């Protein structure tokens, strides 16, 4: 099933302009709930200031389209070409990620002006020229790239606000009570399954090509792991028992004194978690979120179960109807363990690597994915911060095993003997 941004042949350029304007305005909408001071801080190296996200996503369209295809285009500021470059070595120098929060300039207002300038010129390009296939592909990729950063904005804003001493609320609505989990398993027979993207519509290069993959009999849990289930792991001393942990995970727990998931705190004997709705009592039926691969793997071992492979999880996702847990629902916190996707990105046991016959994007986007296929694990299924139109079942997210500021959780698997 593919819910991605799609274009039809009729009036394609006007559709593209409309989608461009919709996606670009969404980024500003996400940031409209924060204060100017929140745009500029970087409380840890993995987090980028919201101001930088707004500039970088604009840099993509300026550098990869306007500079290359509009001979009369004049850059908004020549220094931005390195300032807002993330990691594209072929495009020149770039500011180190850990240094992004050290820069007070450009100001937030200057970055907003930069966005307006590029948006106006991109609209002019679409309205006044017949776009080549390469140009259309770059615009479409740029929109999906911006939607990736919209999810990152929610992640980073949450970490920024949680780092304050004063309890700060981003979302205005109240979270509804979480429904009771419904437990059960979906079983799958052994055999060859098609994995990867072969449908119409957009996909990243790391989702291709579609290929056959052999799986042994397995089962996937219907329900995501809940806060209450993980609390039982904590109360059983799970963080203090090395037999459940990978060696690197055990070292990580000890070095960083990890005792609970990110954003959990025990106040006056009662567990709470920080959310974009502020600090709230821990909802035992809500899906567990913000855990590392190390924690997910240890919890699976404690349960005498395992994490699914990414291929198993893709097969499971492909047989499920559309759920409603994406960012478009505006809950911005996982609340329903029944949703098959769109609540939390589920850790898999699969190392992030290339599919058979993988071919990186051509040309300027060659660096987009392939060079990160080292020391990371794949997550599947989307989350509450993922735009609905950005998601597809073949989508491969990936993070380092110690990272947990993303909306990550657990869906367990087991072998069928």
XYZ file of C-alpha atoms in Angstrom:
417
model
C 0.000 0.000 0.000
C 1.365 3.434 -0.949
C 0.066 6.676 0.590
C 2.916 8.830 -0.710
C 2.641 12.088 -2.573
C 1.681 11.203 -6.134
C 1.271 13.130 -9.364
C -0.959 12.478 -12.377
C -0.206 13.455 -15.959
C -2.898 16.159 -16.193
C -1.686 19.566 -14.986
C 1.323 17.920 -13.375
C 3.255 21.150 -12.889
C 0.361 22.892 -11.152
C -0.161 19.842 -8.948
C 3.526 19.940 -8.123
C 3.340 23.624 -7.208
C 0.296 23.009 -5.008
C 2.014 20.149 -3.200
C 5.141 22.243 -2.823
C 3.188 25.044 -1.184
C 1.308 22.648 1.101
C 4.430 20.874 2.329
C 6.418 24.065 2.790
C 3.646 25.745 4.779
C 3.382 22.698 7.063
C 6.956 23.189 8.275
C 6.160 26.738 9.358
C 2.930 25.547 10.959
C 4.867 23.034 13.076
C 7.153 25.818 14.290
C 4.342 28.289 14.939
C 3.727 26.821 18.417
C 7.234 27.540 19.704
C 8.901 30.766 20.819
C 11.820 32.504 19.130
C 14.197 31.246 21.826
C 13.245 27.640 21.006
C 14.360 28.005 17.372
C 18.055 28.360 18.136
C 19.118 25.946 20.896
C 20.761 22.529 20.546
C 20.671 20.591 23.839
C 22.452 17.551 22.352
C 24.460 16.842 19.212
C 21.742 14.738 17.531
C 19.201 17.559 17.862
C 19.267 20.392 15.331
C 17.792 23.824 16.098
C 14.408 24.299 14.380
C 15.867 27.360 12.654
C 18.424 25.113 10.976
C 15.756 22.673 9.737
C 13.852 25.543 8.114
C 17.032 26.766 6.458
C 18.320 23.371 5.349
C 15.084 22.297 3.666
C 15.144 25.614 1.799
C 18.799 25.116 0.859
C 17.803 21.838 -0.828
C 15.546 23.630 -3.324
C 17.931 26.540 -3.830
C 21.099 24.496 -4.270
C 19.750 21.502 -6.181
C 17.252 23.321 -8.405
C 17.427 27.103 -8.612
C 21.215 27.409 -8.758
C 21.514 24.608 -11.310
C 18.580 25.321 -13.624
C 17.965 29.090 -13.448
C 20.886 30.970 -15.068
C 19.684 34.360 -13.812
C 19.049 33.216 -10.246
C 20.860 35.161 -7.528
C 21.455 33.401 -4.212
C 19.736 34.910 -1.189
C 23.047 34.758 0.706
C 26.141 33.022 -0.652
C 27.225 31.962 2.861
C 24.088 29.852 3.263
C 25.401 27.287 0.766
C 27.761 25.875 3.416
C 25.794 26.890 6.507
C 22.712 24.847 5.568
C 24.439 21.975 3.772
C 23.962 18.887 5.935
C 26.350 16.229 4.627
C 26.636 16.551 0.840
C 30.430 16.442 0.454
C 30.215 16.856 -3.320
C 28.519 20.234 -2.815
C 31.303 21.687 -0.715
C 31.928 22.544 2.921
C 29.270 22.288 5.600
C 28.796 23.202 9.253
C 29.248 20.264 11.619
C 25.965 19.041 13.068
C 27.133 19.506 16.658
C 27.921 23.184 15.940
C 24.531 24.189 14.551
C 23.320 25.475 17.900
C 26.355 27.737 18.296
C 25.216 30.052 15.516
C 22.992 32.988 16.457
C 23.010 34.218 12.869
C 21.179 34.175 10.593
C 18.263 35.224 12.762
C 14.958 33.402 12.726
C 13.406 36.244 10.727
C 16.222 36.084 8.184
C 15.655 32.352 7.732
C 11.933 32.974 7.205
C 12.800 35.591 4.585
C 15.138 33.078 2.964
C 12.266 30.605 2.709
C 9.978 33.210 1.132
C 12.641 34.188 -1.383
C 13.299 30.622 -2.483
C 9.581 29.758 -2.515
C 8.842 32.696 -4.823
C 11.637 31.727 -7.192
C 10.677 28.056 -7.179
C 7.069 28.986 -8.001
C 8.380 31.123 -10.860
C 10.415 28.193 -12.152
C 7.373 25.906 -12.125
C 5.017 28.486 -13.646
C 7.279 29.785 -16.400
C 9.216 26.737 -17.582
C 8.545 23.257 -18.869
C 10.173 21.105 -16.212
C 12.453 18.283 -17.262
C 12.061 14.850 -15.704
C 15.157 15.529 -13.599
C 13.704 18.792 -12.278
C 10.374 17.179 -11.420
C 12.152 14.313 -9.689
C 14.285 16.702 -7.634
C 11.244 18.724 -6.549
C 9.386 15.564 -5.546
C 12.410 14.279 -3.642
C 12.773 17.679 -1.998
C 9.188 17.518 -0.743
C 9.743 14.089 0.798
C 13.018 15.360 2.231
C 11.123 18.237 3.849
C 8.551 15.818 5.272
C 11.415 13.875 6.828
C 12.500 17.095 8.480
C 8.963 17.770 9.672
C 9.193 14.573 11.689
C 12.643 15.629 12.879
C 11.175 18.981 13.913
C 8.677 17.257 16.212
C 11.469 15.089 17.638
C 13.863 17.971 18.158
C 11.269 20.407 19.493
C 10.230 17.785 22.031
C 13.809 17.290 23.211
C 14.385 21.054 23.351
C 11.246 21.702 25.408
C 11.904 18.717 27.687
C 15.354 20.109 28.480
C 13.825 23.107 30.241
C 13.390 23.246 34.006
C 9.907 24.700 33.536
C 7.318 22.196 32.258
C 6.514 23.342 28.727
C 3.551 22.218 26.630
C 3.622 22.221 22.824
C 0.240 20.689 21.935
C -2.927 22.312 23.268
C -5.337 19.378 23.169
C -5.678 16.737 25.886
C -4.727 13.151 25.119
C -7.726 10.800 25.239
C -7.528 7.638 27.364
C -5.729 4.788 25.629
C -7.828 1.716 24.792
C -7.072 -1.622 26.422
C -4.531 -3.621 24.390
C -5.879 -6.564 22.403
C -3.242 -9.277 22.397
C -2.779 -11.878 19.713
C -0.448 -12.994 16.968
C -0.446 -13.035 13.173
C 1.321 -16.112 11.842
C 3.041 -16.422 8.468
C 4.203 -19.521 6.629
C 7.703 -20.045 5.346
C 8.481 -19.193 1.789
C 9.523 -16.446 -0.586
C 8.050 -12.988 -0.031
C 8.443 -9.872 -2.139
C 10.244 -7.130 -0.231
C 10.849 -3.555 -1.295
C 9.184 -0.970 -3.498
C 7.966 -1.764 -6.997
C 4.740 0.260 -7.140
C 4.041 3.586 -8.787
C 4.889 6.674 -6.818
C 7.886 7.929 -4.941
C 10.341 5.820 -2.963
C 13.886 6.358 -1.764
C 16.713 4.433 -3.364
C 17.212 2.308 -0.225
C 13.711 0.817 -0.690
C 14.627 -0.590 -4.099
C 14.686 -2.831 -5.949
C 11.820 -5.127 -5.035
C 13.207 -8.613 -4.569
C 12.389 -12.057 -3.213
C 13.377 -12.892 0.356
C 12.986 -16.278 2.037
C 11.400 -16.309 5.493
C 10.960 -19.182 7.922
C 7.615 -19.502 9.782
C 7.125 -16.561 12.131
C 4.505 -14.614 14.046
C 4.158 -10.905 14.829
C 2.312 -9.479 17.819
C -0.916 -7.623 17.069
C -0.221 -5.116 19.843
C 2.663 -2.757 20.384
C 4.466 -3.103 23.703
C 2.848 -0.848 26.305
C 4.279 1.376 29.011
C 2.841 -1.004 31.577
C 4.600 -4.007 30.068
C 7.918 -2.194 30.005
C 7.385 -0.975 33.568
C 7.198 -4.639 34.603
C 10.626 -5.127 33.015
C 11.967 -2.200 35.057
C 10.397 -3.446 38.293
C 11.939 -6.875 37.695
C 15.366 -5.247 37.624
C 15.758 -5.472 33.863
C 18.233 -2.605 33.685
C 20.444 -4.321 36.286
C 20.596 -7.810 34.737
C 23.363 -8.172 32.138
C 21.995 -11.473 30.832
C 19.346 -9.576 28.839
C 21.709 -7.092 27.225
C 24.058 -6.980 24.274
C 27.604 -6.247 25.392
C 27.612 -2.740 23.915
C 24.148 -2.145 25.338
C 25.267 -3.149 28.825
C 28.222 -0.761 28.552
C 25.857 2.000 27.387
C 23.529 1.435 30.352
C 26.429 1.639 32.774
C 28.229 4.587 31.222
C 25.098 6.728 30.919
C 23.294 5.427 34.023
C 20.217 4.480 32.015
C 17.366 3.317 34.264
C 14.213 4.043 32.259
C 13.071 5.159 28.787
C 13.822 8.684 27.665
C 11.317 11.225 29.087
C 10.213 8.952 31.969
C 10.563 10.230 35.538
C 9.403 8.951 38.914
C 7.953 11.802 41.003
C 6.819 11.143 44.567
C 6.648 7.436 43.792
C 4.517 7.865 40.635
C 5.777 7.411 37.096
C 5.321 10.249 34.586
C 6.445 10.861 31.025
C 7.142 14.075 29.181
C 5.118 14.462 25.990
C 4.430 17.272 23.553
C 1.324 17.742 25.704
C 3.548 18.395 28.714
C 4.421 16.166 31.669
C 1.626 13.643 32.269
C 1.101 10.557 34.451
C 2.390 7.436 32.742
C -0.457 5.797 30.827
C 0.055 2.073 31.272
C -1.979 1.162 28.164
C -0.215 3.627 25.878
C 2.441 2.341 23.471
C 5.979 2.482 24.790
C 8.018 5.160 23.021
C 11.515 6.672 22.989
C 13.644 3.614 23.591
C 16.931 2.513 22.074
C 17.635 -0.656 20.130
C 19.586 -1.852 23.160
C 16.505 -1.486 25.389
C 14.194 -3.043 22.809
C 16.446 -6.068 22.414
C 16.839 -6.504 26.188
C 13.062 -6.347 26.679
C 12.538 -8.977 23.976
C 15.094 -11.248 25.660
C 13.380 -10.757 29.020
C 10.121 -11.894 27.399
C 11.845 -14.896 25.805
C 10.782 -13.475 22.440
C 12.630 -11.461 19.806
C 12.479 -8.401 17.605
C 11.211 -8.982 14.058
C 13.472 -8.704 11.056
C 12.649 -5.815 8.766
C 11.416 -8.263 6.115
C 9.045 -9.936 8.588
C 7.677 -6.581 9.644
C 7.153 -5.460 6.048
C 5.169 -8.633 5.321
C 3.074 -7.981 8.430
C 2.488 -4.333 7.472
C 1.443 -5.256 3.946
C -1.545 -7.274 5.180
C -2.909 -4.480 7.388
C -5.537 -1.827 6.576
C -4.712 1.861 6.892
C -4.547 3.105 10.487
C -4.806 6.616 11.867
C -1.719 7.144 13.989
C 0.206 9.603 11.829
C 0.974 13.257 12.549
C -2.105 14.305 10.582
C -4.261 13.177 13.526
C -2.571 15.880 15.667
C -2.304 13.670 18.768
C 1.512 13.766 18.541
C 1.849 11.007 21.116
C 1.273 7.273 20.599
C -2.056 6.320 22.108
C -3.308 3.108 20.523
C -1.469 -0.227 20.553
C -3.977 -1.620 18.014
C -2.733 0.540 15.128
C -0.469 -1.502 12.923
C 1.515 1.523 11.813
C 1.705 5.239 12.474
C 2.150 5.090 16.268
C 5.843 4.302 16.840
C 8.705 3.289 14.605
C 9.315 -0.343 15.518
C 12.852 -1.537 16.002
C 13.871 -4.535 13.922
C 16.836 -6.852 14.364
C 18.039 -5.981 10.857
C 21.208 -4.027 10.292
C 20.743 -1.226 7.783
C 22.313 -2.468 4.560
C 21.749 -2.421 0.816
C 19.173 -4.622 -0.868
C 20.382 -7.032 -3.574
C 21.139 -5.046 -6.753
C 20.802 -1.739 -4.870
C 21.529 1.315 -6.989
C 21.943 4.721 -5.363
C 20.152 7.774 -6.706
C 21.835 9.151 -9.801
C 23.795 12.358 -9.820
C 23.626 14.953 -7.105
C 21.518 12.807 -4.729
C 23.978 9.910 -4.783
C 24.922 10.646 -1.142
C 21.339 10.553 0.161
C 21.225 7.076 1.761
C 23.886 4.586 0.779
C 26.790 6.068 2.704
C 24.914 5.631 6.001
C 24.626 1.849 5.654
C 26.942 1.113 8.568
C 26.371 0.505 12.304
C 22.650 1.317 12.233
C 19.441 -0.691 12.661
C 16.250 -0.492 10.617
C 12.921 0.672 12.053
C 9.585 0.191 10.289
C 5.991 1.361 10.441
C 5.963 5.148 10.782
C 5.031 7.111 13.890
C 2.831 9.865 15.264
C 5.227 12.466 13.842
C 5.277 10.985 10.321
C 3.138 12.779 7.702
C 0.579 10.358 6.274
C 1.506 11.200 2.665
C 5.159 10.494 3.395
C 4.623 6.900 4.525
C 4.842 3.621 2.573
C 5.158 0.065 3.852
C 8.545 -0.254 2.160
C 9.898 2.783 4.069
C 13.167 2.002 5.868
C 14.047 4.299 8.743
C 17.382 3.767 10.484
C 19.142 4.882 13.645
C 22.161 3.999 15.733
C 21.420 1.452 18.490
C 21.851 3.911 21.376
C 19.622 6.647 19.922
C 16.130 7.101 21.326
C 14.910 10.674 20.882
C 12.908 9.536 17.841
C 9.424 8.044 18.347
C 10.687 4.451 18.607
C 8.959 1.456 20.176
C 8.563 -2.317 20.076
C 6.461 -4.894 18.282
C 7.562 -8.400 19.268
C 8.018 -11.460 17.077
C 8.554 -15.171 17.563
C 9.458 -18.239 15.567
C 6.787 -20.789 14.722
C 8.178 -24.282 15.188
